[in-house]
């Protein structure tokens, strides 16, 4: 399953604060709740979901993490960890491998830009499917199947 929120947002390339840039990005794609300029950035920066993305998957992008390592590093529960891992997996931005019986995770291809290219492919396929469905509905209407 692929799931992403697509909203029309301004480019934020003029933002010089890394944490704020990451937070806006994660909010814009629907991984974290919607933020605004008045949002308390300290609460976001200290949250499990933000630290998982930034500290584990961006800063250490080449590293594969086991769930136990992530739970220990983030000082969080298994259910909270998997809730956030699943959101990242739905975005297709996370890579999962099996090492024996143990699953390990990292940002796809160990690089955010490469991972994002997978997201774009999924978006293009979803839009194409929507277009095909619209064309099909329109052809049914034109052929008197309404």
mmCIF file of C-alpha atoms in Angstrom:
data_model
loop_
_atom_site.group_PDB
_atom_site.id
_atom_site.type_symbol
_atom_site.label_atom_id
_atom_site.label_comp_id
_atom_site.label_asym_id
_atom_site.label_seq_id
_atom_site.Cartn_x
_atom_site.Cartn_y
_atom_site.Cartn_z
ATOM 1 C CA UNK A 1 0.000 0.000 0.000
ATOM 2 C CA UNK A 2 1.202 3.482 -0.873
ATOM 3 C CA UNK A 3 -0.203 6.468 0.977
ATOM 4 C CA UNK A 4 0.845 10.108 0.850
ATOM 5 C CA UNK A 5 -0.819 13.451 1.405
ATOM 6 C CA UNK A 6 -0.395 15.797 -1.526
ATOM 7 C CA UNK A 7 -1.162 19.419 -0.843
ATOM 8 C CA UNK A 8 -0.183 22.591 -2.611
ATOM 9 C CA UNK A 9 2.495 24.107 -0.399
ATOM 10 C CA UNK A 10 5.146 26.734 -0.986
ATOM 11 C CA UNK A 11 8.686 25.676 -1.707
ATOM 12 C CA UNK A 12 10.636 26.003 1.487
ATOM 13 C CA UNK A 13 14.125 26.198 0.016
ATOM 14 C CA UNK A 14 14.716 29.554 1.681
ATOM 15 C CA UNK A 15 14.393 27.961 5.149
ATOM 16 C CA UNK A 16 17.872 27.757 6.727
ATOM 17 C CA UNK A 17 16.915 25.802 9.863
ATOM 18 C CA UNK A 18 17.329 22.056 9.234
ATOM 19 C CA UNK A 19 14.844 20.948 11.890
ATOM 20 C CA UNK A 20 12.170 23.366 10.683
ATOM 21 C CA UNK A 21 12.774 22.267 7.059
ATOM 22 C CA UNK A 22 12.404 18.612 8.015
ATOM 23 C CA UNK A 23 9.302 19.313 10.118
ATOM 24 C CA UNK A 24 7.561 21.204 7.310
ATOM 25 C CA UNK A 25 8.450 18.481 4.825
ATOM 26 C CA UNK A 26 7.132 15.718 7.088
ATOM 27 C CA UNK A 27 3.982 17.721 7.732
ATOM 28 C CA UNK A 28 3.460 18.498 4.044
ATOM 29 C CA UNK A 29 3.601 14.810 3.054
ATOM 30 C CA UNK A 30 1.287 13.754 5.863
ATOM 31 C CA UNK A 31 3.757 11.875 8.059
ATOM 32 C CA UNK A 32 3.274 14.204 11.021
ATOM 33 C CA UNK A 33 0.379 16.482 12.012
ATOM 34 C CA UNK A 34 0.003 19.777 10.145
ATOM 35 C CA UNK A 35 2.309 22.482 11.512
ATOM 36 C CA UNK A 36 2.264 26.245 11.216
ATOM 37 C CA UNK A 37 4.761 29.022 11.922
ATOM 38 C CA UNK A 38 3.389 29.212 15.488
ATOM 39 C CA UNK A 39 3.886 25.482 16.180
ATOM 40 C CA UNK A 40 6.196 24.696 19.105
ATOM 41 C CA UNK A 41 9.264 23.344 17.304
ATOM 42 C CA UNK A 42 10.804 22.005 20.515
ATOM 43 C CA UNK A 43 7.942 19.559 21.010
ATOM 44 C CA UNK A 44 8.307 18.384 17.406
ATOM 45 C CA UNK A 45 12.116 18.103 17.629
ATOM 46 C CA UNK A 46 11.781 15.954 20.762
ATOM 47 C CA UNK A 47 9.021 13.727 19.402
ATOM 48 C CA UNK A 48 9.610 10.081 18.569
ATOM 49 C CA UNK A 49 8.431 10.465 14.976
ATOM 50 C CA UNK A 50 10.766 13.391 14.295
ATOM 51 C CA UNK A 51 13.794 11.832 15.975
ATOM 52 C CA UNK A 52 13.173 8.528 14.180
ATOM 53 C CA UNK A 53 13.202 10.250 10.815
ATOM 54 C CA UNK A 54 16.013 12.730 11.441
ATOM 55 C CA UNK A 55 18.403 11.075 13.871
ATOM 56 C CA UNK A 56 18.003 7.469 12.804
ATOM 57 C CA UNK A 57 17.115 7.543 9.125
ATOM 58 C CA UNK A 58 18.655 10.808 7.874
ATOM 59 C CA UNK A 59 21.722 11.345 10.013
ATOM 60 C CA UNK A 60 22.599 7.628 9.911
ATOM 61 C CA UNK A 61 21.113 6.961 6.482
ATOM 62 C CA UNK A 62 23.433 4.082 5.566
ATOM 63 C CA UNK A 63 22.725 2.166 8.773
ATOM 64 C CA UNK A 64 20.123 -0.565 9.112
ATOM 65 C CA UNK A 65 18.347 -0.468 12.481
ATOM 66 C CA UNK A 66 16.605 -3.325 14.261
ATOM 67 C CA UNK A 67 13.357 -2.506 16.050
ATOM 68 C CA UNK A 68 15.084 -3.167 19.385
ATOM 69 C CA UNK A 69 17.864 -0.700 18.556
ATOM 70 C CA UNK A 70 15.313 1.916 17.520
ATOM 71 C CA UNK A 71 13.179 1.402 20.636
ATOM 72 C CA UNK A 72 16.253 1.726 22.833
ATOM 73 C CA UNK A 73 17.650 4.767 21.020
ATOM 74 C CA UNK A 74 14.296 6.561 20.988
ATOM 75 C CA UNK A 75 13.207 5.306 24.420
ATOM 76 C CA UNK A 76 9.802 4.328 23.075
ATOM 77 C CA UNK A 77 7.403 1.413 23.024
ATOM 78 C CA UNK A 78 7.124 -1.204 20.311
ATOM 79 C CA UNK A 79 3.611 -0.063 19.341
ATOM 80 C CA UNK A 80 4.685 3.578 18.981
ATOM 81 C CA UNK A 81 7.732 2.597 16.960
ATOM 82 C CA UNK A 82 5.774 0.393 14.569
ATOM 83 C CA UNK A 83 3.077 3.037 14.117
ATOM 84 C CA UNK A 84 5.743 5.413 12.788
ATOM 85 C CA UNK A 85 7.657 2.757 10.853
ATOM 86 C CA UNK A 86 4.433 1.768 9.100
ATOM 87 C CA UNK A 87 3.704 5.368 8.124
ATOM 88 C CA UNK A 88 7.153 5.618 6.546
ATOM 89 C CA UNK A 89 6.674 2.260 4.836
ATOM 90 C CA UNK A 90 3.348 3.459 3.364
ATOM 91 C CA UNK A 91 5.219 6.419 1.921
ATOM 92 C CA UNK A 92 7.627 3.876 0.383
ATOM 93 C CA UNK A 93 10.485 5.901 1.808
ATOM 94 C CA UNK A 94 11.660 3.157 4.152
ATOM 95 C CA UNK A 95 13.557 0.016 3.258
ATOM 96 C CA UNK A 96 13.025 -3.218 5.194
ATOM 97 C CA UNK A 97 15.373 -6.195 5.010
ATOM 98 C CA UNK A 98 15.499 -9.489 6.851
ATOM 99 C CA UNK A 99 18.708 -10.591 8.510
ATOM 100 C CA UNK A 100 17.791 -14.114 9.509
ATOM 101 C CA UNK A 101 14.608 -13.691 11.511
ATOM 102 C CA UNK A 102 15.325 -10.054 12.366
ATOM 103 C CA UNK A 103 13.875 -7.188 10.330
ATOM 104 C CA UNK A 104 16.033 -4.109 9.855
ATOM 105 C CA UNK A 105 15.107 -0.671 8.571
ATOM 106 C CA UNK A 106 16.742 2.319 6.949
ATOM 107 C CA UNK A 107 15.846 5.112 4.570
ATOM 108 C CA UNK A 108 15.426 3.518 1.129
ATOM 109 C CA UNK A 109 18.763 3.202 -0.694
ATOM 110 C CA UNK A 110 20.494 4.922 2.242
ATOM 111 C CA UNK A 111 19.779 8.339 0.723
ATOM 112 C CA UNK A 112 16.784 10.666 1.012
ATOM 113 C CA UNK A 113 16.897 11.824 -2.618
ATOM 114 C CA UNK A 114 17.012 8.251 -3.911
ATOM 115 C CA UNK A 115 14.229 7.272 -1.522
ATOM 116 C CA UNK A 116 12.133 10.189 -2.723
ATOM 117 C CA UNK A 117 12.457 9.027 -6.337
ATOM 118 C CA UNK A 118 10.475 5.912 -5.317
ATOM 119 C CA UNK A 119 7.770 8.143 -3.865
ATOM 120 C CA UNK A 120 7.575 10.076 -7.126
ATOM 121 C CA UNK A 121 7.236 6.847 -9.128
ATOM 122 C CA UNK A 122 4.367 5.759 -6.884
ATOM 123 C CA UNK A 123 2.685 9.152 -7.245
ATOM 124 C CA UNK A 124 2.948 8.984 -11.045
ATOM 125 C CA UNK A 125 1.439 5.490 -11.088
ATOM 126 C CA UNK A 126 -1.409 6.560 -8.794
ATOM 127 C CA UNK A 127 -2.177 9.629 -10.931
ATOM 128 C CA UNK A 128 -2.142 7.477 -14.075
ATOM 129 C CA UNK A 129 -4.619 5.069 -12.466
ATOM 130 C CA UNK A 130 -6.873 7.986 -11.505
ATOM 131 C CA UNK A 131 -6.678 9.276 -15.087
ATOM 132 C CA UNK A 132 -7.580 5.842 -16.463
ATOM 133 C CA UNK A 133 -10.556 5.626 -14.099
ATOM 134 C CA UNK A 134 -11.755 9.092 -15.097
ATOM 135 C CA UNK A 135 -11.475 8.186 -18.781
ATOM 136 C CA UNK A 136 -13.359 4.944 -18.161
ATOM 137 C CA UNK A 137 -16.171 6.717 -16.272
ATOM 138 C CA UNK A 138 -16.380 9.316 -19.004
ATOM 139 C CA UNK A 139 -16.569 6.651 -21.719
ATOM 140 C CA UNK A 140 -19.358 4.854 -19.830
ATOM 141 C CA UNK A 141 -21.304 8.120 -19.658
ATOM 142 C CA UNK A 142 -20.765 8.801 -23.371
ATOM 143 C CA UNK A 143 -21.858 5.290 -24.276
ATOM 144 C CA UNK A 144 -25.142 5.724 -22.438
ATOM 145 C CA UNK A 145 -24.334 3.453 -19.507
ATOM 146 C CA UNK A 146 -25.324 6.118 -16.992
#
